[in-house]
PDB file of C-alpha atoms in Angstrom:
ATOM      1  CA  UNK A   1      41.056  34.907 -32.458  1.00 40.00           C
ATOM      2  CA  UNK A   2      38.529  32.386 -32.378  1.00 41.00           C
ATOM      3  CA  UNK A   3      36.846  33.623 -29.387  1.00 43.00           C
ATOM      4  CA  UNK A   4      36.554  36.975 -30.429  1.00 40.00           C
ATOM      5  CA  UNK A   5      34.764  35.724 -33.493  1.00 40.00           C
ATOM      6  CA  UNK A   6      32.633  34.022 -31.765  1.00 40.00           C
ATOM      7  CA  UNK A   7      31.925  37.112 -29.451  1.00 42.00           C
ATOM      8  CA  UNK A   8      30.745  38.616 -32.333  1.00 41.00           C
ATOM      9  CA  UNK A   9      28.021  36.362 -34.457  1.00 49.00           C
ATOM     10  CA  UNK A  10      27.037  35.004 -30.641  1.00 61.00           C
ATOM     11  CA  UNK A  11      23.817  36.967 -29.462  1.00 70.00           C
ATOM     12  CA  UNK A  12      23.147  37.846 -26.361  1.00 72.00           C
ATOM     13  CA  UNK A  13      20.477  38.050 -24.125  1.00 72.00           C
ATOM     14  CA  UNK A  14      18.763  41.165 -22.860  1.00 77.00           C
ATOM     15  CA  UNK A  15      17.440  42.221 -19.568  1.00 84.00           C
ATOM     16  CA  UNK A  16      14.500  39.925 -18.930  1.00 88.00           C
ATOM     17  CA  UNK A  17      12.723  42.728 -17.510  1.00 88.00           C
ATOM     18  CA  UNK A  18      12.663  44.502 -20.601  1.00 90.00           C
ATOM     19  CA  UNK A  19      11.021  41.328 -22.667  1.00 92.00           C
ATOM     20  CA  UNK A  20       7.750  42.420 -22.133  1.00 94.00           C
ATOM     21  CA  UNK A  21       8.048  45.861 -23.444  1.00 93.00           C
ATOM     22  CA  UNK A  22      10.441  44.473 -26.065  1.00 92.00           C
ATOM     23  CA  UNK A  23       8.593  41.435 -27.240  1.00 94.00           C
ATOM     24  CA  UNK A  24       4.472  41.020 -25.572  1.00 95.00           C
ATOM     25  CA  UNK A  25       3.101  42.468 -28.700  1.00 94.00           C
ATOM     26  CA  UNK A  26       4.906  40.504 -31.514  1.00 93.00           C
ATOM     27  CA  UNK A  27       4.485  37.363 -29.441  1.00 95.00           C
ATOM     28  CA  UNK A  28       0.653  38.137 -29.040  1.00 95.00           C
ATOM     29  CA  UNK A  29       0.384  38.722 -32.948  1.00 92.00           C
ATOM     30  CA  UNK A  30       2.203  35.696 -33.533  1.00 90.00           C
ATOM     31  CA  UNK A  31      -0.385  33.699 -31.539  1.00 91.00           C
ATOM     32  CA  UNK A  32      -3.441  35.297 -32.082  1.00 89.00           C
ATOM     33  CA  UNK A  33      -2.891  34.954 -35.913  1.00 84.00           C
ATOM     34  CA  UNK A  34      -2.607  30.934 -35.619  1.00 85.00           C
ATOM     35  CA  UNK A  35      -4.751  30.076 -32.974  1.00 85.00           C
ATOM     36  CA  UNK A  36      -7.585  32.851 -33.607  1.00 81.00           C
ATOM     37  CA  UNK A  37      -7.989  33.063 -29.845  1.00 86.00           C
ATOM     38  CA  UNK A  38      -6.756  36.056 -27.576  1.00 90.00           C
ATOM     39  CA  UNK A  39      -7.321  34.223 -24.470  1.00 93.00           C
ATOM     40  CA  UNK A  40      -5.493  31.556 -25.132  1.00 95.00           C
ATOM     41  CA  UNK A  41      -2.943  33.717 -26.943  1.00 95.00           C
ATOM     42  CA  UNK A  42      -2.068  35.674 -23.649  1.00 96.00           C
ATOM     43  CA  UNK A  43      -1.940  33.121 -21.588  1.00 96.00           C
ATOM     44  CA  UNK A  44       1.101  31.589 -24.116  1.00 97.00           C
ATOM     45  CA  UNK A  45       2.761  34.732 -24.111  1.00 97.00           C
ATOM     46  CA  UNK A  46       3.197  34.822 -20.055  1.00 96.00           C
ATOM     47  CA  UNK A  47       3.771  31.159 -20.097  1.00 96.00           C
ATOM     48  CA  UNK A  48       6.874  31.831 -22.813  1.00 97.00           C
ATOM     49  CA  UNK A  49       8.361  34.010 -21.215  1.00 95.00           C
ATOM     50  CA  UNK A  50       8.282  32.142 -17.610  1.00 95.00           C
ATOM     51  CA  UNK A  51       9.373  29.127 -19.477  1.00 95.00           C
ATOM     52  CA  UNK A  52      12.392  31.210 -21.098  1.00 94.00           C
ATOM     53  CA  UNK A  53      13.603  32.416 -17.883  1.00 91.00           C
ATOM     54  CA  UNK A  54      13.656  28.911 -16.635  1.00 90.00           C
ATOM     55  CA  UNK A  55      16.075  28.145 -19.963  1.00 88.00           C
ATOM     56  CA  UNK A  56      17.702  31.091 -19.917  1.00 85.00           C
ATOM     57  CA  UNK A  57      21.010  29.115 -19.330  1.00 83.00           C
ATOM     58  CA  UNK A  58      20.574  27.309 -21.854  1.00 81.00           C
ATOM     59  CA  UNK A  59      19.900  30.358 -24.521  1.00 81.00           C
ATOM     60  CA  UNK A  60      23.327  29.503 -26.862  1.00 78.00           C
ATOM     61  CA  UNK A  61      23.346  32.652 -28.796  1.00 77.00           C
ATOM     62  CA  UNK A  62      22.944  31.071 -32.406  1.00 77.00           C
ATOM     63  CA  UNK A  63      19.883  33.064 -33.015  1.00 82.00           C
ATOM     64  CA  UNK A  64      18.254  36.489 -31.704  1.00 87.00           C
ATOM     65  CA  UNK A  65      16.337  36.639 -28.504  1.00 89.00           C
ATOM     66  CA  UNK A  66      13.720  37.545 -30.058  1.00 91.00           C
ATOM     67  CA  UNK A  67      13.569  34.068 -32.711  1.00 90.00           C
ATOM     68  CA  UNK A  68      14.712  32.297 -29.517  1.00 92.00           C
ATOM     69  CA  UNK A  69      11.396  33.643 -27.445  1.00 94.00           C
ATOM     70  CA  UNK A  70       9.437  32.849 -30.699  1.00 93.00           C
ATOM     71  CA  UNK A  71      10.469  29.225 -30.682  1.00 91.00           C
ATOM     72  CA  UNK A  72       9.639  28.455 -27.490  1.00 94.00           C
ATOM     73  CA  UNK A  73       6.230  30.319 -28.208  1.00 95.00           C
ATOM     74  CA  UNK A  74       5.787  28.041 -31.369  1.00 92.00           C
ATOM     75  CA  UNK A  75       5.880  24.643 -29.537  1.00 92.00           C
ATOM     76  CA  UNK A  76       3.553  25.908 -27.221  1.00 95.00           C
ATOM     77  CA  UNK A  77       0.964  26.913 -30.405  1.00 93.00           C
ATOM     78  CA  UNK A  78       1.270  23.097 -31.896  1.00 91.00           C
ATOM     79  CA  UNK A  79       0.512  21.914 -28.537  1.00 91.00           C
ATOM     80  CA  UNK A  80      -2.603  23.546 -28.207  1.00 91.00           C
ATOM     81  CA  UNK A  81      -3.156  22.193 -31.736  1.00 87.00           C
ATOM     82  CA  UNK A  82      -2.281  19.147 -30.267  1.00 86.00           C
ATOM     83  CA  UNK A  83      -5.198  19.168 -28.232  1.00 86.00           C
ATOM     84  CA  UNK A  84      -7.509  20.773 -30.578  1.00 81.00           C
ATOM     85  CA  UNK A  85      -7.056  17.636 -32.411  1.00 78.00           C
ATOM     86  CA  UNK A  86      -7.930  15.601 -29.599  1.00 73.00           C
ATOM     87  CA  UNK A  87     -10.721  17.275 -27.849  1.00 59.00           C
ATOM     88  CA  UNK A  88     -13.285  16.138 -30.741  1.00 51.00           C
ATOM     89  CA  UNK A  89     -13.684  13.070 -27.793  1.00 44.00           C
ATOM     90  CA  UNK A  90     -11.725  10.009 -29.278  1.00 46.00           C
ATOM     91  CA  UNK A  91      -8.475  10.868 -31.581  1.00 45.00           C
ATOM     92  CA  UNK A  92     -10.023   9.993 -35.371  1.00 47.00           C
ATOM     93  CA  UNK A  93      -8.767   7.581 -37.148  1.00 51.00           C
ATOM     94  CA  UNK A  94      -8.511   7.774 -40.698  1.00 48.00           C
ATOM     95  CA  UNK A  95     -10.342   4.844 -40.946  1.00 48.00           C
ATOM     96  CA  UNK A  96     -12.970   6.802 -39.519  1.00 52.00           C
ATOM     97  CA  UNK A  97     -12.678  10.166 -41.978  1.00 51.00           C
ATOM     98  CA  UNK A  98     -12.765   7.598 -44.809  1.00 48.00           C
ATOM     99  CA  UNK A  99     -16.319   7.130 -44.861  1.00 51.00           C
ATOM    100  CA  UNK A 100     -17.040  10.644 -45.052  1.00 54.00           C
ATOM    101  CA  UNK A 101     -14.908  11.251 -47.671  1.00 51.00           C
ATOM    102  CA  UNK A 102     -16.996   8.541 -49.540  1.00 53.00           C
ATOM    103  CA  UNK A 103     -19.799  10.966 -49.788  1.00 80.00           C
ATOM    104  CA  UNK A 104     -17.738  13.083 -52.400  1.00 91.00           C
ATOM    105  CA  UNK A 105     -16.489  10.377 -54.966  1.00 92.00           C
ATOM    106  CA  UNK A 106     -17.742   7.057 -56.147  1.00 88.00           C
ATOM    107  CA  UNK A 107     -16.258   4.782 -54.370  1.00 84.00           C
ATOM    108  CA  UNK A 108     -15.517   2.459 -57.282  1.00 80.00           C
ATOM    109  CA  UNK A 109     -13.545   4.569 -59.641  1.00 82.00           C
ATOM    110  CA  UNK A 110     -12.970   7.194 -57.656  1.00 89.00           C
ATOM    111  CA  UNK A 111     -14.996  10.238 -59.696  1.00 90.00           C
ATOM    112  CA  UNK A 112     -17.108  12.841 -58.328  1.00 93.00           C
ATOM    113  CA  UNK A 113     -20.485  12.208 -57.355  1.00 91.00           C
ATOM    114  CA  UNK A 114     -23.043  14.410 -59.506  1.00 89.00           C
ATOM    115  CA  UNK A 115     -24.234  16.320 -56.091  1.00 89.00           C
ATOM    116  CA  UNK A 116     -20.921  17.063 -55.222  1.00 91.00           C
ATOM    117  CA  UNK A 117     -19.400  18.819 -58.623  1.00 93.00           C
ATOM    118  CA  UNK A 118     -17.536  21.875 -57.819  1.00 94.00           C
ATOM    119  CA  UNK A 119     -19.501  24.366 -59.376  1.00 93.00           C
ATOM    120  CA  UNK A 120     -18.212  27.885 -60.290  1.00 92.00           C
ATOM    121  CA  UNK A 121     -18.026  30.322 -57.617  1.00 92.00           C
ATOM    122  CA  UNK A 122     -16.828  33.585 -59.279  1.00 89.00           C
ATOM    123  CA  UNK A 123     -13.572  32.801 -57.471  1.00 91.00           C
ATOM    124  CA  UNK A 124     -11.464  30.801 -60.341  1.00 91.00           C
ATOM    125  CA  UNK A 125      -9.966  33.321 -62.152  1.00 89.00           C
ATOM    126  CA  UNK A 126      -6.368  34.701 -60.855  1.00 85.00           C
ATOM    127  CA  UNK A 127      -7.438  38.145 -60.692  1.00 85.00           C
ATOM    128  CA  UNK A 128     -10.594  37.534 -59.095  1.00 85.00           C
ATOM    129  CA  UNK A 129     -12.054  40.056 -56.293  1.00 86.00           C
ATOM    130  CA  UNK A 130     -12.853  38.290 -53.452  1.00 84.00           C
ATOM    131  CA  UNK A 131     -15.379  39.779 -51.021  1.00 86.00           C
ATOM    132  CA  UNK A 132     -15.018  40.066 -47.555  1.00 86.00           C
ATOM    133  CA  UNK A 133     -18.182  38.312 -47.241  1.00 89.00           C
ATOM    134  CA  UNK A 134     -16.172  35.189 -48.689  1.00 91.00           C
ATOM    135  CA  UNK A 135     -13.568  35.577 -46.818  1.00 89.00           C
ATOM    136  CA  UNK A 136     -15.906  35.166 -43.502  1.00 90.00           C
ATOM    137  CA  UNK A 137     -17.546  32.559 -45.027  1.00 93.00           C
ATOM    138  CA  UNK A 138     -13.878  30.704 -45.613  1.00 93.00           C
ATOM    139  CA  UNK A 139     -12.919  31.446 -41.542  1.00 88.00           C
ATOM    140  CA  UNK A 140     -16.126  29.576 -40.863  1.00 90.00           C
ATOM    141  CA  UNK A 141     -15.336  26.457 -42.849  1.00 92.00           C
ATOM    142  CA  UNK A 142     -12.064  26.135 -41.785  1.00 90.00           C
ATOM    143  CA  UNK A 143     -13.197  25.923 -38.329  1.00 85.00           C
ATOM    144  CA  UNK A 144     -15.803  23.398 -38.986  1.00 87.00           C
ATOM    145  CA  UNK A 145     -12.748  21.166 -40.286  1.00 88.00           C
ATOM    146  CA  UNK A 146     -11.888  18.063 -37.395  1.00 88.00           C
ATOM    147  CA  UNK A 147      -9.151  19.341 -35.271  1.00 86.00           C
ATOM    148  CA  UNK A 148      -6.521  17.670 -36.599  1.00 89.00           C
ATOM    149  CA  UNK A 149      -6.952  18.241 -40.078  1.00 91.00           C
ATOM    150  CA  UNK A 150      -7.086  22.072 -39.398  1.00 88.00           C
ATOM    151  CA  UNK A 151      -4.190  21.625 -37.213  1.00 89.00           C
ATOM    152  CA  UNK A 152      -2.053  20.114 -40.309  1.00 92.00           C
ATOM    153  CA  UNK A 153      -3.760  22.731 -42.626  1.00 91.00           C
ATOM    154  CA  UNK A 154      -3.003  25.379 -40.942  1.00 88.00           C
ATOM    155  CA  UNK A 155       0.238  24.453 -40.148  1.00 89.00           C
ATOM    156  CA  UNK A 156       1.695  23.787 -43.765  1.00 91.00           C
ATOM    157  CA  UNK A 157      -0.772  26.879 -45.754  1.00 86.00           C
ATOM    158  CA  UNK A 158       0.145  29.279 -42.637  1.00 80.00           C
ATOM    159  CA  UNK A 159       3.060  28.805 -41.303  1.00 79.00           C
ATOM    160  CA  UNK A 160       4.807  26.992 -44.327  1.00 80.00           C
ATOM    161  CA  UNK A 161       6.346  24.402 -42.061  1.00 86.00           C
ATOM    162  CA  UNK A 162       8.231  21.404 -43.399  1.00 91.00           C
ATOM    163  CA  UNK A 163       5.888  18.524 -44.321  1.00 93.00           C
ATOM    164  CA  UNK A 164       8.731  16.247 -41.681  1.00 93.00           C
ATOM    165  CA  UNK A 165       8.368  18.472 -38.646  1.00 91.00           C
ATOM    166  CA  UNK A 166       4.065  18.444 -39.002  1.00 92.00           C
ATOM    167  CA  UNK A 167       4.148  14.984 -39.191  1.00 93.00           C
ATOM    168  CA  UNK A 168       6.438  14.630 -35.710  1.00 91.00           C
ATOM    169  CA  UNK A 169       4.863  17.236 -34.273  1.00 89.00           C
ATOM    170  CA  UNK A 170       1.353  15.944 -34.949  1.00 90.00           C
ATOM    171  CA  UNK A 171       2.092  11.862 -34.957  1.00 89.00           C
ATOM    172  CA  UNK A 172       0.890  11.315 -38.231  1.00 91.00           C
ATOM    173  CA  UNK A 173       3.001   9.320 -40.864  1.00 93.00           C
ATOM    174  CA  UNK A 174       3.909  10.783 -44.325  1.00 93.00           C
ATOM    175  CA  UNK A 175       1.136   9.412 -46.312  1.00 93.00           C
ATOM    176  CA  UNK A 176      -1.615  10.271 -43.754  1.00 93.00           C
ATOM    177  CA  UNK A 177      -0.702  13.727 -43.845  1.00 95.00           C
ATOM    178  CA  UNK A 178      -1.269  14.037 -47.865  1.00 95.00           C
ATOM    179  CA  UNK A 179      -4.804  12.451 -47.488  1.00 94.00           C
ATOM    180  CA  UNK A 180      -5.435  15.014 -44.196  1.00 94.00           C
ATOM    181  CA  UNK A 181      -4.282  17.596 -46.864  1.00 95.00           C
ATOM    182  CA  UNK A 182      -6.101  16.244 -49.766  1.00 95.00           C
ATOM    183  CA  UNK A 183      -9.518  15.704 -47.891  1.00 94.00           C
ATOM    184  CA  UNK A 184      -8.890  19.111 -45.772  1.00 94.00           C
ATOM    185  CA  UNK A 185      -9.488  20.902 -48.973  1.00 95.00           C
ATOM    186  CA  UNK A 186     -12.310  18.729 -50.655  1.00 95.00           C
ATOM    187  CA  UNK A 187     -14.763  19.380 -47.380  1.00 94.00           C
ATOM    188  CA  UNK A 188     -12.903  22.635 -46.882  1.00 94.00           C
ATOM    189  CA  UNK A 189     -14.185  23.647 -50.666  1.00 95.00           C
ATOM    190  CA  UNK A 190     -17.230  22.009 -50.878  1.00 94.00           C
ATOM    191  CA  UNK A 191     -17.870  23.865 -47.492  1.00 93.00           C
ATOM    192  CA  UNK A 192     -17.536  27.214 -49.386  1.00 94.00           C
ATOM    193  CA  UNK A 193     -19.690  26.680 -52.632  1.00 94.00           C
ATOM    194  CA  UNK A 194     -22.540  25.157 -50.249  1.00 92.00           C
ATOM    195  CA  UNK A 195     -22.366  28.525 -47.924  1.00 92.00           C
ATOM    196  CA  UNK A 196     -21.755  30.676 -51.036  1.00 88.00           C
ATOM    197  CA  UNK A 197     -24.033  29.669 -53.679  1.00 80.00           C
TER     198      UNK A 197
ATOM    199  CA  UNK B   1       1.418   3.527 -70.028  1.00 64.00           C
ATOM    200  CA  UNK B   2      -0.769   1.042 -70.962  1.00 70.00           C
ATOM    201  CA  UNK B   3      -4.303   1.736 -72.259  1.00 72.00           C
ATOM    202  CA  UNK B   4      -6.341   0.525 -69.215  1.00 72.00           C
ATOM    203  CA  UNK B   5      -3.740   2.407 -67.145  1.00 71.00           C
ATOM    204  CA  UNK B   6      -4.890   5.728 -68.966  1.00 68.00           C
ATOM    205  CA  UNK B   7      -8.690   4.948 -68.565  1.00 68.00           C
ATOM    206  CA  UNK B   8      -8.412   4.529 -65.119  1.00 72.00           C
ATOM    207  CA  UNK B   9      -7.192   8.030 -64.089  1.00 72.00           C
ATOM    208  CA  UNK B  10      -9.094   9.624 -66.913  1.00 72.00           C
ATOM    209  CA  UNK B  11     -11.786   9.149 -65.108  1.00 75.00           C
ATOM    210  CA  UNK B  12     -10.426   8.629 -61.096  1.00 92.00           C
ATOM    211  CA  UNK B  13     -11.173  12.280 -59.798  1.00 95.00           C
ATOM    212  CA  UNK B  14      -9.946  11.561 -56.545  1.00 94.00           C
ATOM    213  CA  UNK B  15      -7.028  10.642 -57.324  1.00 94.00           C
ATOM    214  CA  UNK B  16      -6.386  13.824 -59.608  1.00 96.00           C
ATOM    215  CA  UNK B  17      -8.225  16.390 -56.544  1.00 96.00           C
ATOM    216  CA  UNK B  18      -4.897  14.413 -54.747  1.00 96.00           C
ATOM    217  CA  UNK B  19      -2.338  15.222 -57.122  1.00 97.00           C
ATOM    218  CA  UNK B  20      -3.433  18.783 -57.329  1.00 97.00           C
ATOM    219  CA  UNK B  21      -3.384  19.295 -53.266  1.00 97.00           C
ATOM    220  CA  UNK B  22      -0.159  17.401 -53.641  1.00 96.00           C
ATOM    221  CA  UNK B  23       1.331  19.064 -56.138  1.00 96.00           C
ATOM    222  CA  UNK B  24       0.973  22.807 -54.695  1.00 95.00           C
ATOM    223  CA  UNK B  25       2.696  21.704 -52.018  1.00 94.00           C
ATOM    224  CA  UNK B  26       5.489  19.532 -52.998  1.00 94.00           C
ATOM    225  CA  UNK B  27       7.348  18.107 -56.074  1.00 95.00           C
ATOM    226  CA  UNK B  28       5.285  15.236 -57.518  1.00 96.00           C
ATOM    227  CA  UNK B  29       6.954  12.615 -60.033  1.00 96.00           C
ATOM    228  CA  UNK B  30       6.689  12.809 -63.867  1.00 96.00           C
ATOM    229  CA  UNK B  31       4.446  10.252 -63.793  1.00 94.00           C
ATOM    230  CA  UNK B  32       1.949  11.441 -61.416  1.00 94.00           C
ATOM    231  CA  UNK B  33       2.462  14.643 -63.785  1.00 95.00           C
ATOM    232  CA  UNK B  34       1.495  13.103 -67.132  1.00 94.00           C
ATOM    233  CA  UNK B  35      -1.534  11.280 -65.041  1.00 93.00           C
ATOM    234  CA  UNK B  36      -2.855  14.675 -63.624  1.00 95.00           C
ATOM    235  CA  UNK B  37      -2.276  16.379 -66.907  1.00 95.00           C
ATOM    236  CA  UNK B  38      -4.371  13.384 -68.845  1.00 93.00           C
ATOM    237  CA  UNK B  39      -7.105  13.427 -66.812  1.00 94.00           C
ATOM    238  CA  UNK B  40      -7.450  17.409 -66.653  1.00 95.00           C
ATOM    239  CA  UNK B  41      -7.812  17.608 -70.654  1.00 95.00           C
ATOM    240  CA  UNK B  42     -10.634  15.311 -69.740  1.00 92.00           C
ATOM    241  CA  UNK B  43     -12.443  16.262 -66.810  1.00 94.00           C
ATOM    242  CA  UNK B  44     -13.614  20.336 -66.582  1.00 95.00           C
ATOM    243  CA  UNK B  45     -14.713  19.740 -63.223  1.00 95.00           C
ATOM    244  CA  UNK B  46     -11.631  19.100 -61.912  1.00 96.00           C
ATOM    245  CA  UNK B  47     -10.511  21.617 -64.005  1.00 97.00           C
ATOM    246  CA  UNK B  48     -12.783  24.306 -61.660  1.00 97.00           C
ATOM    247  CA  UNK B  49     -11.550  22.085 -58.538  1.00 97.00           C
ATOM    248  CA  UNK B  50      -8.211  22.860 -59.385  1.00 97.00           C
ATOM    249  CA  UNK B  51      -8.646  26.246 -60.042  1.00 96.00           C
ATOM    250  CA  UNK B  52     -10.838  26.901 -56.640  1.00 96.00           C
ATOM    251  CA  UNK B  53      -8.146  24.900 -54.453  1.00 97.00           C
ATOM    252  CA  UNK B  54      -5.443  27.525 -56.120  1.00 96.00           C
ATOM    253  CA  UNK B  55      -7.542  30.368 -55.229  1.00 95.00           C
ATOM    254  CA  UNK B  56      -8.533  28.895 -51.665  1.00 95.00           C
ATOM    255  CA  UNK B  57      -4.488  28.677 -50.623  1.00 94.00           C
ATOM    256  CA  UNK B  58      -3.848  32.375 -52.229  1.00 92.00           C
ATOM    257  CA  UNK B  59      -6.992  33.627 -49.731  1.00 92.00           C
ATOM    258  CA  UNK B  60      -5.685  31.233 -46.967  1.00 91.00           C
ATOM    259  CA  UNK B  61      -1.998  33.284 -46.876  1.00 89.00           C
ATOM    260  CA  UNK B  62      -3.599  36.237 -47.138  1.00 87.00           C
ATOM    261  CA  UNK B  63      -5.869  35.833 -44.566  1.00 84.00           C
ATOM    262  CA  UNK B  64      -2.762  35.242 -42.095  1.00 82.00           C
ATOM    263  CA  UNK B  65      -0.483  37.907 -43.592  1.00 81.00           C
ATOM    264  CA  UNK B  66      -3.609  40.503 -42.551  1.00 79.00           C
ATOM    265  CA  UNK B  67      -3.740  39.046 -39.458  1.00 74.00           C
ATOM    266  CA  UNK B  68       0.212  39.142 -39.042  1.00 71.00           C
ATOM    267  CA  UNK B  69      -0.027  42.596 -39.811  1.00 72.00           C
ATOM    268  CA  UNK B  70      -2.405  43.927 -37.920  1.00 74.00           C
ATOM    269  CA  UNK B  71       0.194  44.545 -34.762  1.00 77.00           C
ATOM    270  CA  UNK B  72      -2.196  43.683 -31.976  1.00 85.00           C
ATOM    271  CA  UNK B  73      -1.264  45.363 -28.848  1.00 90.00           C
ATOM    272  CA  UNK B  74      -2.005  43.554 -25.662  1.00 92.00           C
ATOM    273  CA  UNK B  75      -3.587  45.595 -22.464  1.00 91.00           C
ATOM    274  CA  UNK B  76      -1.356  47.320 -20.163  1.00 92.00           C
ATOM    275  CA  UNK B  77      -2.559  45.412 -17.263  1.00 94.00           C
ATOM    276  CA  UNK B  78      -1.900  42.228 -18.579  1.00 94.00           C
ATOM    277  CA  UNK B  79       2.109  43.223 -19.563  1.00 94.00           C
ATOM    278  CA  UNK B  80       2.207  44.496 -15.782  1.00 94.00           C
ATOM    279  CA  UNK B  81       1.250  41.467 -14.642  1.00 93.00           C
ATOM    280  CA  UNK B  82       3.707  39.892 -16.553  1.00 93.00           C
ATOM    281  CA  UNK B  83       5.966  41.983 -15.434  1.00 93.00           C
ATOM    282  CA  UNK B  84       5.686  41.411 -12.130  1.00 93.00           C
ATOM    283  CA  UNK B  85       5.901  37.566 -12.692  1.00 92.00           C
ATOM    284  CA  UNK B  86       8.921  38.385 -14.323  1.00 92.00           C
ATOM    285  CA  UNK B  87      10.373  39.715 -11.545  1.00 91.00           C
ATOM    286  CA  UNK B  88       8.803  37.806  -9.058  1.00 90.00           C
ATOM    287  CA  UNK B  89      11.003  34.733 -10.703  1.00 87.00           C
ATOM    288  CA  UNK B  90      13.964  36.319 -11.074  1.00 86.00           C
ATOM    289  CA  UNK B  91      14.680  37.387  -7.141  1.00 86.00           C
ATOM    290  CA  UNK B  92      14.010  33.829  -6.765  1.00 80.00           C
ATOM    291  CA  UNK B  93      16.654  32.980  -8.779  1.00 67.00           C
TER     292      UNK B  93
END
């Protein structure tokens, strides 16, 4: 009786051939929306599926083909943020993003610095309207961000991932990751009202 | 809390900016609560800060739902290739 069970919650695999007609376009839209790149974005949708039909025996049926394919296709987007974070020459060291983030608080106490005072951008209210114009403006800061603090950012705002699997992903420890997230959003903001206002 | 405790994150905005990215994010403890909560009543332009940083994550997850709805298509040529590779692999096999 077992077996049967099993039979049915167990899914099975399709015909590979028909992955591409079933599953290109999702998997494109999956990495184009993360990695904001449609080069790069085809080339991890072939390289999914190739690397799928080399696991194929290992596909176990506990989830859908389709989350399976995505999975593989997910590891392959945190590489490339992987070596996003890199590529800005030397890996950087907190020690490193520390002194910029001097330039927004006294160092002493720990309050803003009078340049740096958020100032009010028309954007603080719940129900404000927010232009498309600041919505470009935003996709242009978060660029400018160092690799890997984009790379955590996007990873936790975007994809909601647990706080655990950034930090293994990424190799950074607990406590880094709330200061990438903290100081992410400081330059990330200040960013916006210098561009805006 | 003592007195001096209370002074010093009255007035420590970086600390507080930390506690708000924190707190969006995950649980924080009732301490680091009543700290962020003292230092708000006291500081308006943290106040803004923590308003902006709310408003920045709401345009941030809309900005990728838009994009995860847009249903890109890729070009023919490039799923024939695919395709092909496909099958190329799996007479290998």
């Amino acid at each position: 009786m077992e077996n049967t069970e099993n039979l049915t919650i167990g899914n099975k695999l399709t015909d590979p051939h028909l992955w591409v007609a079933k599953y290109a376009d999702y998997l494109y839209t999956y990495a184009v929306s993360r990695l904001n790149d449609e080069e790069i974005a085809k080339d991890l949708v072939q390289e999914t599926f190739l690397a799928a039909l080399e696991r194929i025996d290992k596909f176990e049926g506990n989830s859908s083909e389709k989350t399976w394919l995505t999975a593989i296709l997910k590891y392959k987007v945190i590489d490339v943020y992987r070596k996003r974070s890199k590529s800005l020459g030397k890996q950087i060291k907190i020690s490193e993003e520390e002194d910029k983030e001097e330039d927004f608080f006294y160092p002493d106490q720990g309050n803003w610095k009078l340049e740096h005072w958020p100032l009010q951008m028309g954007i603080e209210e719940p129900d404000a309207f927010i232009s498309g114009e600041f919505t470009d403006i935003l996709q242009k800061c978060m660029k400018k961000l160092p690799g890997l603090w984009l790379a955590v950012f996007t990873m936790k705002h975007m994809d909601e991932e647990e706080t655990s699997v950034i930090c293994k992903e990424l190799k950074v420890t607990s406590s880094n990751f709330w200061v990438i997230i903290h100081r992410a959003k400081v330059n990330l903001r200040s960013c916006l009202q210098k561009n805006w206002i | 809390m003592k007195a001096s405790e209370i002074k010093k994150i009255a007035y420590n905005c970086r600390k507080a900016t930390f506690l708000i990215e924190k707190q969006q994010l995950a649980p924080i403890t009732i301490r680091e609560k009543l700290e962020l909560k003292i230092h708000l009543a006291g500081c308006s332009i943290c106040r803004t800060f923590m308003q902006q940083s709310i408003a920045i994550n709401k345009m941030v997850h809309h900005l990728f739902q838009s994009s995860v709805r847009r249903d890109l298509k890729l070009d023919e040529r490039f799923k024939e290739e695919m395709e092909d590779k496909i099958r190329e692999k799996l007479d290998k096999n």
